[in-house]
Structure formats: C-alpha cells, structure tokens
Amino acid sequence: MKKHNSLIAVALLAAGSFGSTQALALDGAALYKSKTCIACHGADAKTPIMPNYPKIAGQNAAYAIQQMQDIKSGARANGLSAAMKGVMHLVSDEEIKAIAEWLETL
Amino acid sequence: MKSTKAKHPFIALAIGALLAAPALGDWNEGGGEQDEALHLTPDLENGMDVYEVCAACHLPEGWGMTEGTFPQLAGQHRAVLIKQMADIRAGNRDNPTMYPFALPKAIGDAQALADVVAYIEQLPMTPEWGKGPWPPGTLEYTKGEQLYKDNCVQCHSETGMGDVEKFYPRINGQHYNYMVRQFEWIRDGKRRNANPEMVEQIKNFSNDDMLHVINYITHVPVPADQLAESVDWKNPDFD
C-alpha cells in the first residue's frame, strides 16, 4: 500500500491541480493511507500517535465529514486541529466523503 | 498556523537573539541530544524501523511531494536533519503537523534519532523534484542566477550543496514551493531557527527576487550519482 503514496502524488501532479482532481477511483482505504491520515490516526484508525488525538474508526460518516470540513476551513480550530489542518488541502470534498464512508465501516 | 502558548518563551528568545546579535546569534546552540546524536554510530536497520512512520508524509523514498507540502529529506546532510528535528521538537521551528513525530516518544532517544537520519541520508534523491516556472534562457532565470551568486554562494555553495560542517542545508534538488515558503518565513522572521546572517542577507529581497532566486536553484542539476535511476524507483525496504 505504501507504494500508492508516490503514485498518487505523481498522478495528481500530472493532473495539475491538487485536491480537486477526479482522475482516480475513490478508494477510502487507499486515500486514508496516501493522504497521511494514517500517520496521526494509526493504521486501524484507532491507535493515534498521541493520546490526545481521536480514534476515528466506526465514526458516523456524516459527523466525520462535518468535522473534517470544519478542520479544513478553520471553523474548528484549537491547538490540536492545527496539526491536521496542515494536510487537509490534500483532500477534496469527494475524497473526504470517501474516507468518511470507509471509516464508518470499521 | 497557530502556535501554542508553551512556545511563546521560545519566540521571545529567538527574537531577542535576532535583535541582539544579527552577526552571530545562537541559531545553532547545539548541545544535549543534538550533539549526542551527531556523535553516535548509527544503526541503519533500526533507522529503517523508525522511518516507517515518517514515510506516511515524506514517502518511503524520502522524496516528499513535488508540490511542496512535504520536503524531500533524501540526500539532506545528516547534521542538518538532526538540527531541524531538534529545533522542531524544541518548538524553535513551527511545524504543528509534524510536531508529534519529532517528540522522543515517536522517534526514541538520541540513538534512534542518529539511526533515522542516517537511514534518510543514504536514500537516493528524486530525479524529478519540483522546479520553478522559469527555465534557463528566461530573464527571470538570469536574474535569479545573479541574485544567487551575490547572496547565497558563500553559505549554500556554487552548486547548492550547502556545508555539512556548518549545518548549512543543501538546497539543490529541493522542491520549489517548499523552498519559497521557507525563504519567506526566514525573511519575515516566522522561521525562528533561521541563521541570522541569512536573515540579514535577504532582508531587502522583494517577493519577485525571492521567486527568481529559488527558481534558479531548482534548475541547478544534482550530481547523477545522488539520484535514483528513475522517478519510478521504489524503496525496496518498504515493499
């Protein structure tokens, strides 16, 4: 799976615009890894790197989508969300949805 | 990005250092774990294990992202990598996204730090890093070339290789957008661990000057023996 990182990066660059391209099939599990979520929230989405970071496996998709969008836009802002905000420009609305739907199934 | 309250003493210290001693400064106090890590014999096998978590962002190849969110780490000098890790950990260089990964809990002790940077240092670099928009032959390139000769060579060297001994980073082969961001933060005092002499040197750079000089260095070739044989190269350690 790690391979996907660079492949996706290359594909996105070829497409010219980051975060908004639809060139790829939206596989929530693959996106979860390639968009760096795995680094902070853990491979199973319930072993976060820090004890004050949330477990997100099994979360309701609608709730998770809202939180991700709020962290991305800055509407949800505290000392902790700053960590995640730094990567959220890497995911589009469609990708957020795909990841959230996958998380809900865990 | 917001910094947390705990970091404010560092801001005060860093600003104090910049104002008080622009020529010397204590941008690189060293000491403690930084010195310890520099002098330990690295264990590459353990370095690989530690690197696994870094790979989520910097990629298994250590190439980062061409669009500049994550810098290329491959090929960077060991001493520079160690200093940056120590600075991020100490709250001396803001990096909220990476902060937890720079903590001892994530990396381990000085030995583990020595191990992971030794592992990173030996990775081949990407043959296709993010380049600036103006190729050789353009006016912008020529302007950047002159700016580089006049302002950067003394520290980052003719070829952009920097200086291992002095903790001067190599900047050839690094992604354009990442470097523009760092340069701007260094100029404007947002990157607090910056070298005060560099800050002094670039304080009158306009935004255009900045883009031109960074553009130039991204078009300087990296020695072929430091590059992976192709952009499709995959780090076999993480297959």
mmCIF file of C-alpha atoms in Angstrom:
data_model
loop_
_atom_site.group_PDB
_atom_site.id
_atom_site.type_symbol
_atom_site.label_atom_id
_atom_site.label_comp_id
_atom_site.label_asym_id
_atom_site.label_seq_id
_atom_site.Cartn_x
_atom_site.Cartn_y
_atom_site.Cartn_z
ATOM 1 C CA MET A 1 0.000 0.000 0.000
ATOM 2 C CA LYS A 2 2.841 2.368 0.729
ATOM 3 C CA LYS A 3 3.523 2.440 -2.962
ATOM 4 C CA HIS A 4 0.303 4.303 -3.520
ATOM 5 C CA ASN A 5 1.697 7.415 -1.907
ATOM 6 C CA SER A 6 4.102 8.335 -4.635
ATOM 7 C CA LEU A 7 1.930 7.038 -7.453
ATOM 8 C CA ILE A 8 -0.931 9.183 -6.347
ATOM 9 C CA ALA A 9 1.320 12.173 -5.807
ATOM 10 C CA VAL A 10 2.665 11.795 -9.317
ATOM 11 C CA ALA A 11 -0.781 11.311 -10.817
ATOM 12 C CA LEU A 12 -2.125 14.375 -9.070
ATOM 13 C CA LEU A 13 0.789 16.465 -10.187
ATOM 14 C CA ALA A 14 0.310 15.320 -13.735
ATOM 15 C CA ALA A 15 -3.293 16.401 -13.450
ATOM 16 C CA GLY A 16 -2.002 19.799 -12.424
ATOM 17 C CA SER A 17 -4.266 20.653 -9.543
ATOM 18 C CA PHE A 18 -4.088 19.225 -6.097
ATOM 19 C CA GLY A 19 -7.113 18.091 -4.157
ATOM 20 C CA SER A 20 -9.694 18.736 -6.817
ATOM 21 C CA THR A 21 -8.819 16.186 -9.456
ATOM 22 C CA GLN A 22 -11.146 13.296 -10.101
ATOM 23 C CA ALA A 23 -8.712 11.220 -12.125
ATOM 24 C CA LEU A 24 -8.680 8.420 -9.537
ATOM 25 C CA ALA A 25 -11.266 5.968 -8.370
ATOM 26 C CA LEU A 26 -12.112 6.973 -4.837
ATOM 27 C CA ASP A 27 -10.993 4.189 -2.543
ATOM 28 C CA GLY A 28 -11.426 5.443 1.018
ATOM 29 C CA ALA A 29 -8.957 2.959 2.497
ATOM 30 C CA ALA A 30 -6.250 3.852 -0.018
ATOM 31 C CA LEU A 31 -6.867 7.569 0.428
ATOM 32 C CA TYR A 32 -6.625 7.176 4.188
ATOM 33 C CA LYS A 33 -3.043 5.993 3.681
ATOM 34 C CA SER A 34 -1.927 8.185 0.810
ATOM 35 C CA LYS A 35 -3.279 11.400 2.317
ATOM 36 C CA THR A 36 -1.259 10.866 5.513
ATOM 37 C CA CYS A 37 -4.249 10.295 7.849
ATOM 38 C CA ILE A 38 -2.587 7.020 8.835
ATOM 39 C CA ALA A 39 0.371 8.851 10.379
ATOM 40 C CA CYS A 40 -1.693 10.503 13.097
ATOM 41 C CA HIS A 41 -4.732 8.285 13.489
ATOM 42 C CA GLY A 42 -2.958 4.904 13.093
ATOM 43 C CA ALA A 43 -3.341 2.070 10.579
ATOM 44 C CA ASP A 44 -6.581 0.850 12.183
ATOM 45 C CA ALA A 45 -7.845 4.399 12.764
ATOM 46 C CA LYS A 46 -7.953 3.722 16.476
ATOM 47 C CA THR A 47 -4.316 3.884 17.591
ATOM 48 C CA PRO A 48 -3.489 7.577 17.327
ATOM 49 C CA ILE A 49 0.120 8.695 17.644
ATOM 50 C CA MET A 50 -0.753 10.925 20.595
ATOM 51 C CA PRO A 51 -3.103 10.089 23.474
ATOM 52 C CA ASN A 52 -4.932 13.384 22.928
ATOM 53 C CA TYR A 53 -5.646 12.606 19.251
ATOM 54 C CA PRO A 54 -9.000 10.981 18.468
ATOM 55 C CA LYS A 55 -9.836 7.408 17.488
ATOM 56 C CA ILE A 56 -11.969 7.714 14.382
ATOM 57 C CA ALA A 57 -12.769 4.118 13.334
ATOM 58 C CA GLY A 58 -16.503 3.453 13.255
ATOM 59 C CA GLN A 59 -17.434 7.121 13.469
ATOM 60 C CA ASN A 60 -20.660 8.196 11.757
ATOM 61 C CA ALA A 61 -19.781 9.363 8.254
ATOM 62 C CA ALA A 62 -21.953 12.461 8.376
ATOM 63 C CA TYR A 63 -20.330 13.605 11.607
ATOM 64 C CA ALA A 64 -16.807 12.833 10.394
ATOM 65 C CA ILE A 65 -17.371 14.727 7.140
ATOM 66 C CA GLN A 66 -18.526 17.794 9.046
ATOM 67 C CA GLN A 67 -15.507 17.677 11.379
ATOM 68 C CA MET A 68 -13.049 17.243 8.528
ATOM 69 C CA GLN A 69 -14.554 20.122 6.619
ATOM 70 C CA ASP A 70 -14.516 22.319 9.704
ATOM 71 C CA ILE A 71 -10.899 21.474 10.451
ATOM 72 C CA LYS A 72 -10.016 22.178 6.823
ATOM 73 C CA SER A 73 -11.796 25.539 6.755
ATOM 74 C CA GLY A 74 -10.590 26.548 10.185
ATOM 75 C CA ALA A 75 -14.105 26.679 11.662
ATOM 76 C CA ARG A 76 -12.949 24.049 14.144
ATOM 77 C CA ALA A 77 -9.733 25.471 15.447
ATOM 78 C CA ASN A 78 -7.772 24.700 18.555
ATOM 79 C CA GLY A 79 -4.176 23.870 19.337
ATOM 80 C CA LEU A 80 -4.678 20.290 18.223
ATOM 81 C CA SER A 81 -6.565 20.772 14.977
ATOM 82 C CA ALA A 82 -3.648 22.869 13.674
ATOM 83 C CA ALA A 83 -1.743 19.596 13.217
ATOM 84 C CA MET A 84 -4.368 18.169 10.896
ATOM 85 C CA LYS A 85 -5.127 21.414 9.089
ATOM 86 C CA GLY A 86 -1.653 21.237 7.557
ATOM 87 C CA VAL A 87 -2.627 18.261 5.403
ATOM 88 C CA MET A 88 -6.280 18.965 4.648
ATOM 89 C CA HIS A 89 -5.561 20.861 1.431
ATOM 90 C CA LEU A 90 -4.539 17.457 0.099
ATOM 91 C CA VAL A 91 -8.146 16.166 0.153
ATOM 92 C CA SER A 92 -11.149 17.319 -1.873
ATOM 93 C CA ASP A 93 -14.767 17.175 -0.675
ATOM 94 C CA GLU A 94 -15.286 13.947 -2.621
ATOM 95 C CA GLU A 95 -12.213 12.394 -1.071
ATOM 96 C CA ILE A 96 -13.303 13.434 2.415
ATOM 97 C CA LYS A 97 -16.622 11.726 1.775
ATOM 98 C CA ALA A 98 -14.975 8.540 0.503
ATOM 99 C CA ILE A 99 -12.700 8.330 3.534
ATOM 100 C CA ALA A 100 -15.570 9.022 5.944
ATOM 101 C CA GLU A 101 -17.695 6.286 4.388
ATOM 102 C CA TRP A 102 -14.828 3.840 4.745
ATOM 103 C CA LEU A 103 -14.176 4.855 8.361
ATOM 104 C CA GLU A 104 -17.811 4.219 9.223
ATOM 105 C CA THR A 105 -17.470 0.580 8.124
ATOM 106 C CA LEU A 106 -14.609 -0.147 10.549
ATOM 107 C CA MET B 1 -0.845 28.163 11.849
ATOM 108 C CA LYS B 2 -1.272 28.931 15.480
ATOM 109 C CA SER B 3 1.476 28.269 17.917
ATOM 110 C CA THR B 4 0.649 27.034 21.339
ATOM 111 C CA LYS B 5 1.137 29.054 24.466
ATOM 112 C CA ALA B 6 4.021 26.921 25.554
ATOM 113 C CA LYS B 7 6.052 28.134 22.606
ATOM 114 C CA HIS B 8 5.928 31.817 23.440
ATOM 115 C CA PRO B 9 9.069 31.852 25.559
ATOM 116 C CA PHE B 10 10.931 30.485 22.551
ATOM 117 C CA ILE B 11 9.599 33.242 20.308
ATOM 118 C CA ALA B 12 10.785 35.815 22.790
ATOM 119 C CA LEU B 13 14.185 34.189 22.988
ATOM 120 C CA ALA B 14 14.559 33.864 19.242
ATOM 121 C CA ILE B 15 13.518 37.429 18.549
ATOM 122 C CA GLY B 16 15.862 38.593 21.262
ATOM 123 C CA ALA B 17 18.692 36.677 19.660
ATOM 124 C CA LEU B 18 17.960 38.151 16.231
ATOM 125 C CA LEU B 19 17.848 41.709 17.504
ATOM 126 C CA ALA B 20 20.790 41.462 19.810
ATOM 127 C CA ALA B 21 23.291 39.663 17.624
ATOM 128 C CA PRO B 22 22.474 39.710 13.927
ATOM 129 C CA ALA B 23 26.018 38.725 13.010
ATOM 130 C CA LEU B 24 26.438 35.832 15.371
ATOM 131 C CA GLY B 25 23.244 34.781 17.126
ATOM 132 C CA ASP B 26 22.581 31.476 18.767
ATOM 133 C CA TRP B 27 20.626 29.932 15.915
ATOM 134 C CA ASN B 28 22.600 26.776 16.476
ATOM 135 C CA GLU B 29 23.337 26.377 20.134
ATOM 136 C CA GLY B 30 23.663 22.645 19.762
ATOM 137 C CA GLY B 31 24.278 20.761 22.928
ATOM 138 C CA GLY B 32 22.321 17.968 24.544
ATOM 139 C CA GLU B 33 20.699 15.479 22.292
ATOM 140 C CA GLN B 34 21.742 17.221 19.079
ATOM 141 C CA ASP B 35 25.443 16.754 19.863
ATOM 142 C CA GLU B 36 24.871 13.298 21.237
ATOM 143 C CA ALA B 37 23.033 12.161 18.101
ATOM 144 C CA LEU B 38 25.745 13.605 15.886
ATOM 145 C CA HIS B 39 28.442 11.508 17.505
ATOM 146 C CA LEU B 40 26.739 8.160 17.832
ATOM 147 C CA THR B 41 27.340 5.308 15.416
ATOM 148 C CA PRO B 42 24.079 4.812 13.555
ATOM 149 C CA ASP B 43 22.216 1.532 13.201
ATOM 150 C CA LEU B 44 20.592 1.608 9.752
ATOM 151 C CA GLU B 45 18.336 -1.344 10.472
ATOM 152 C CA ASN B 46 16.722 0.461 13.383
ATOM 153 C CA GLY B 47 16.710 3.669 11.359
ATOM 154 C CA MET B 48 14.519 1.934 8.819
ATOM 155 C CA ASP B 49 12.063 0.883 11.526
ATOM 156 C CA VAL B 50 11.874 4.400 12.900
ATOM 157 C CA TYR B 51 11.467 5.836 9.397
ATOM 158 C CA GLU B 52 8.281 3.871 8.759
ATOM 159 C CA VAL B 53 6.090 6.493 10.427
ATOM 160 C CA CYS B 54 7.858 9.340 8.625
ATOM 161 C CA ALA B 55 7.127 7.628 5.317
ATOM 162 C CA ALA B 56 3.415 8.410 5.636
ATOM 163 C CA CYS B 57 4.209 12.030 4.836
ATOM 164 C CA HIS B 58 7.730 12.125 3.384
ATOM 165 C CA LEU B 59 7.065 8.935 1.355
ATOM 166 C CA PRO B 60 9.011 5.661 1.643
ATOM 167 C CA GLU B 61 11.566 7.130 -0.785
ATOM 168 C CA GLY B 62 12.058 10.268 1.329
ATOM 169 C CA TRP B 63 11.121 12.391 -1.662
ATOM 170 C CA GLY B 64 8.296 14.397 -0.114
ATOM 171 C CA MET B 65 5.800 15.922 -2.510
ATOM 172 C CA THR B 66 6.733 17.808 -5.647
ATOM 173 C CA GLU B 67 4.034 20.392 -4.903
ATOM 174 C CA GLY B 68 5.936 21.238 -1.733
ATOM 175 C CA THR B 69 3.759 20.288 1.237
ATOM 176 C CA PHE B 70 6.394 17.813 2.412
ATOM 177 C CA PRO B 71 10.074 18.499 1.740
ATOM 178 C CA GLN B 72 12.421 15.981 0.187
ATOM 179 C CA LEU B 73 14.551 14.573 3.004
ATOM 180 C CA ALA B 74 16.647 12.150 0.920
ATOM 181 C CA GLY B 75 20.153 13.436 0.349
ATOM 182 C CA GLN B 76 19.992 16.146 3.019
ATOM 183 C CA HIS B 77 23.042 16.343 5.290
ATOM 184 C CA ARG B 78 22.827 14.331 8.493
ATOM 185 C CA ALA B 79 23.751 17.280 10.698
ATOM 186 C CA VAL B 80 21.044 19.430 9.102
ATOM 187 C CA LEU B 81 18.397 16.749 9.584
ATOM 188 C CA ILE B 82 19.359 16.326 13.221
ATOM 189 C CA LYS B 83 19.312 20.067 13.846
ATOM 190 C CA GLN B 84 15.902 20.501 12.221
ATOM 191 C CA MET B 85 14.417 17.623 14.218
ATOM 192 C CA ALA B 86 15.828 19.076 17.430
ATOM 193 C CA ASP B 87 14.515 22.547 16.546
ATOM 194 C CA ILE B 88 11.021 21.287 15.708
ATOM 195 C CA ARG B 89 10.949 19.310 18.921
ATOM 196 C CA ALA B 90 12.098 22.293 20.976
ATOM 197 C CA GLY B 91 9.390 24.494 19.477
ATOM 198 C CA ASN B 92 12.049 26.542 17.725
ATOM 199 C CA ARG B 93 10.653 25.902 14.280
ATOM 200 C CA ASP B 94 6.866 25.741 13.956
ATOM 201 C CA ASN B 95 5.617 22.574 12.358
ATOM 202 C CA PRO B 96 2.316 21.669 14.003
ATOM 203 C CA THR B 97 1.693 18.856 11.534
ATOM 204 C CA MET B 98 4.940 17.089 12.254
ATOM 205 C CA TYR B 99 5.416 18.115 15.855
ATOM 206 C CA PRO B 100 4.231 14.857 17.469
ATOM 207 C CA PHE B 101 6.577 12.891 15.214
ATOM 208 C CA ALA B 102 9.592 14.844 16.374
ATOM 209 C CA LEU B 103 8.966 14.018 20.027
ATOM 210 C CA PRO B 104 11.142 11.477 21.829
ATOM 211 C CA LYS B 105 8.054 9.290 22.226
ATOM 212 C CA ALA B 106 7.772 8.946 18.433
ATOM 213 C CA ILE B 107 11.433 8.778 17.488
ATOM 214 C CA GLY B 108 13.094 7.439 20.591
ATOM 215 C CA ASP B 109 16.324 8.592 22.197
ATOM 216 C CA ALA B 110 19.388 10.239 20.649
ATOM 217 C CA GLN B 111 20.484 6.871 19.262
ATOM 218 C CA ALA B 112 17.198 6.430 17.384
ATOM 219 C CA LEU B 113 17.487 9.965 16.027
ATOM 220 C CA ALA B 114 21.001 9.191 14.788
ATOM 221 C CA ASP B 115 19.675 5.987 13.239
ATOM 222 C CA VAL B 116 16.748 7.510 11.361
ATOM 223 C CA VAL B 117 18.729 10.401 9.906
ATOM 224 C CA ALA B 118 21.480 8.045 8.784
ATOM 225 C CA TYR B 119 18.819 5.969 7.059
ATOM 226 C CA ILE B 120 17.358 9.053 5.360
ATOM 227 C CA GLU B 121 20.734 10.385 4.295
ATOM 228 C CA GLN B 122 21.536 7.299 2.239
ATOM 229 C CA LEU B 123 18.294 7.296 0.239
ATOM 230 C CA PRO B 124 18.770 8.313 -3.413
ATOM 231 C CA MET B 125 17.062 11.577 -4.362
ATOM 232 C CA THR B 126 14.201 12.005 -6.789
ATOM 233 C CA PRO B 127 15.323 12.828 -10.334
ATOM 234 C CA GLU B 128 12.211 14.995 -10.721
ATOM 235 C CA TRP B 129 11.917 17.459 -7.880
ATOM 236 C CA GLY B 130 9.539 20.439 -8.029
ATOM 237 C CA LYS B 131 11.097 23.084 -10.253
ATOM 238 C CA GLY B 132 10.387 26.776 -10.602
ATOM 239 C CA PRO B 133 8.446 28.038 -13.639
ATOM 240 C CA TRP B 134 11.344 29.789 -15.463
ATOM 241 C CA PRO B 135 13.843 27.541 -17.298
ATOM 242 C CA PRO B 136 17.367 28.615 -18.307
ATOM 243 C CA GLY B 137 17.237 31.239 -21.044
ATOM 244 C CA THR B 138 14.452 33.272 -19.447
ATOM 245 C CA LEU B 139 15.004 36.722 -17.956
ATOM 246 C CA GLU B 140 13.733 35.541 -14.567
ATOM 247 C CA TYR B 141 16.256 32.695 -14.526
ATOM 248 C CA THR B 142 19.127 35.064 -15.312
ATOM 249 C CA LYS B 143 18.045 37.482 -12.587
ATOM 250 C CA GLY B 144 17.866 34.611 -10.103
ATOM 251 C CA GLU B 145 21.300 33.368 -11.116
ATOM 252 C CA GLN B 146 22.839 36.769 -10.375
ATOM 253 C CA LEU B 147 20.999 37.073 -7.067
ATOM 254 C CA TYR B 148 22.227 33.616 -6.103
ATOM 255 C CA LYS B 149 25.865 34.451 -6.931
ATOM 256 C CA ASP B 150 25.707 37.687 -4.969
ATOM 257 C CA ASN B 151 23.816 36.480 -1.910
ATOM 258 C CA CYS B 152 23.818 32.734 -1.377
ATOM 259 C CA VAL B 153 27.026 31.142 -2.654
ATOM 260 C CA GLN B 154 29.045 31.914 0.454
ATOM 261 C CA CYS B 155 26.840 29.605 2.512
ATOM 262 C CA HIS B 156 24.921 27.269 0.220
ATOM 263 C CA SER B 157 27.877 26.930 -2.239
ATOM 264 C CA GLU B 158 28.008 27.320 -6.013
ATOM 265 C CA THR B 159 26.057 24.099 -6.591
ATOM 266 C CA GLY B 160 23.585 24.453 -3.705
ATOM 267 C CA MET B 161 25.240 21.674 -1.706
ATOM 268 C CA GLY B 162 25.450 23.767 1.465
ATOM 269 C CA ASP B 163 28.067 22.961 4.068
ATOM 270 C CA VAL B 164 27.943 19.807 6.175
ATOM 271 C CA GLU B 165 30.327 21.107 8.814
ATOM 272 C CA LYS B 166 28.413 24.324 9.394
ATOM 273 C CA PHE B 167 24.855 22.901 9.349
ATOM 274 C CA TYR B 168 24.097 24.801 6.123
ATOM 275 C CA PRO B 169 21.428 22.811 4.283
ATOM 276 C CA ARG B 170 21.767 21.641 0.735
ATOM 277 C CA ILE B 171 19.092 23.369 -1.337
ATOM 278 C CA ASN B 172 19.682 21.836 -4.757
ATOM 279 C CA GLY B 173 17.124 19.141 -5.580
ATOM 280 C CA GLN B 174 14.607 20.519 -3.065
ATOM 281 C CA HIS B 175 11.015 21.301 -4.105
ATOM 282 C CA TYR B 176 10.313 24.839 -5.314
ATOM 283 C CA ASN B 177 7.145 25.557 -3.302
ATOM 284 C CA TYR B 178 8.660 24.215 -0.102
ATOM 285 C CA MET B 179 11.721 26.429 -0.505
ATOM 286 C CA VAL B 180 9.710 29.536 -1.372
ATOM 287 C CA ARG B 181 7.696 29.022 1.816
ATOM 288 C CA GLN B 182 10.818 28.542 3.937
ATOM 289 C CA PHE B 183 12.580 31.514 2.365
ATOM 290 C CA GLU B 184 9.610 33.762 3.030
ATOM 291 C CA TRP B 185 9.350 32.545 6.624
ATOM 292 C CA ILE B 186 13.071 33.081 7.160
ATOM 293 C CA ARG B 187 12.929 36.583 5.643
ATOM 294 C CA ASP B 188 9.862 37.560 7.651
ATOM 295 C CA GLY B 189 11.038 36.053 10.925
ATOM 296 C CA LYS B 190 8.437 33.306 11.059
ATOM 297 C CA ARG B 191 11.027 30.520 10.995
ATOM 298 C CA ARG B 192 12.690 31.233 14.260
ATOM 299 C CA ASN B 193 15.615 28.848 13.987
ATOM 300 C CA ALA B 194 16.923 30.652 10.907
ATOM 301 C CA ASN B 195 20.509 31.723 10.579
ATOM 302 C CA PRO B 196 20.642 35.468 11.469
ATOM 303 C CA GLU B 197 23.292 36.133 8.833
ATOM 304 C CA MET B 198 20.979 34.739 6.187
ATOM 305 C CA VAL B 199 18.125 36.863 7.526
ATOM 306 C CA GLU B 200 20.368 39.921 7.234
ATOM 307 C CA GLN B 201 21.478 38.953 3.737
ATOM 308 C CA ILE B 202 17.948 38.591 2.362
ATOM 309 C CA LYS B 203 16.043 41.247 4.320
ATOM 310 C CA ASN B 204 15.669 43.528 1.285
ATOM 311 C CA PHE B 205 14.579 40.781 -1.107
ATOM 312 C CA SER B 206 11.266 41.569 -2.801
ATOM 313 C CA ASN B 207 8.809 38.744 -3.434
ATOM 314 C CA ASP B 208 9.943 38.656 -7.068
ATOM 315 C CA ASP B 209 13.608 38.446 -6.053
ATOM 316 C CA MET B 210 12.665 35.561 -3.811
ATOM 317 C CA LEU B 211 10.853 33.640 -6.563
ATOM 318 C CA HIS B 212 13.682 34.274 -9.030
ATOM 319 C CA VAL B 213 16.488 33.128 -6.771
ATOM 320 C CA ILE B 214 14.646 29.989 -5.652
ATOM 321 C CA ASN B 215 13.675 29.288 -9.250
ATOM 322 C CA TYR B 216 17.347 29.412 -10.199
ATOM 323 C CA ILE B 217 18.493 26.896 -7.609
ATOM 324 C CA THR B 218 15.796 24.406 -8.617
ATOM 325 C CA HIS B 219 17.250 24.345 -12.130
ATOM 326 C CA VAL B 220 20.770 23.567 -10.931
ATOM 327 C CA PRO B 221 21.451 19.883 -11.620
ATOM 328 C CA VAL B 222 22.057 17.381 -8.824
ATOM 329 C CA PRO B 223 25.033 15.034 -9.362
ATOM 330 C CA ALA B 224 23.718 11.904 -11.085
ATOM 331 C CA ASP B 225 25.223 9.537 -8.510
ATOM 332 C CA GLN B 226 22.953 11.058 -5.841
ATOM 333 C CA LEU B 227 19.768 10.438 -7.802
ATOM 334 C CA ALA B 228 17.584 7.351 -8.104
ATOM 335 C CA GLU B 229 17.865 5.792 -11.553
ATOM 336 C CA SER B 230 14.286 6.724 -12.375
ATOM 337 C CA VAL B 231 11.305 8.575 -10.976
ATOM 338 C CA ASP B 232 9.594 5.180 -10.734
ATOM 339 C CA TRP B 233 12.187 3.869 -8.264
ATOM 340 C CA LYS B 234 10.545 2.415 -5.177
ATOM 341 C CA ASN B 235 12.257 1.991 -1.845
ATOM 342 C CA PRO B 236 12.643 -1.811 -1.626
ATOM 343 C CA ASP B 237 12.801 -1.648 2.193
ATOM 344 C CA PHE B 238 9.108 -0.801 2.283
ATOM 345 C CA ASP B 239 7.718 -3.184 -0.295
#
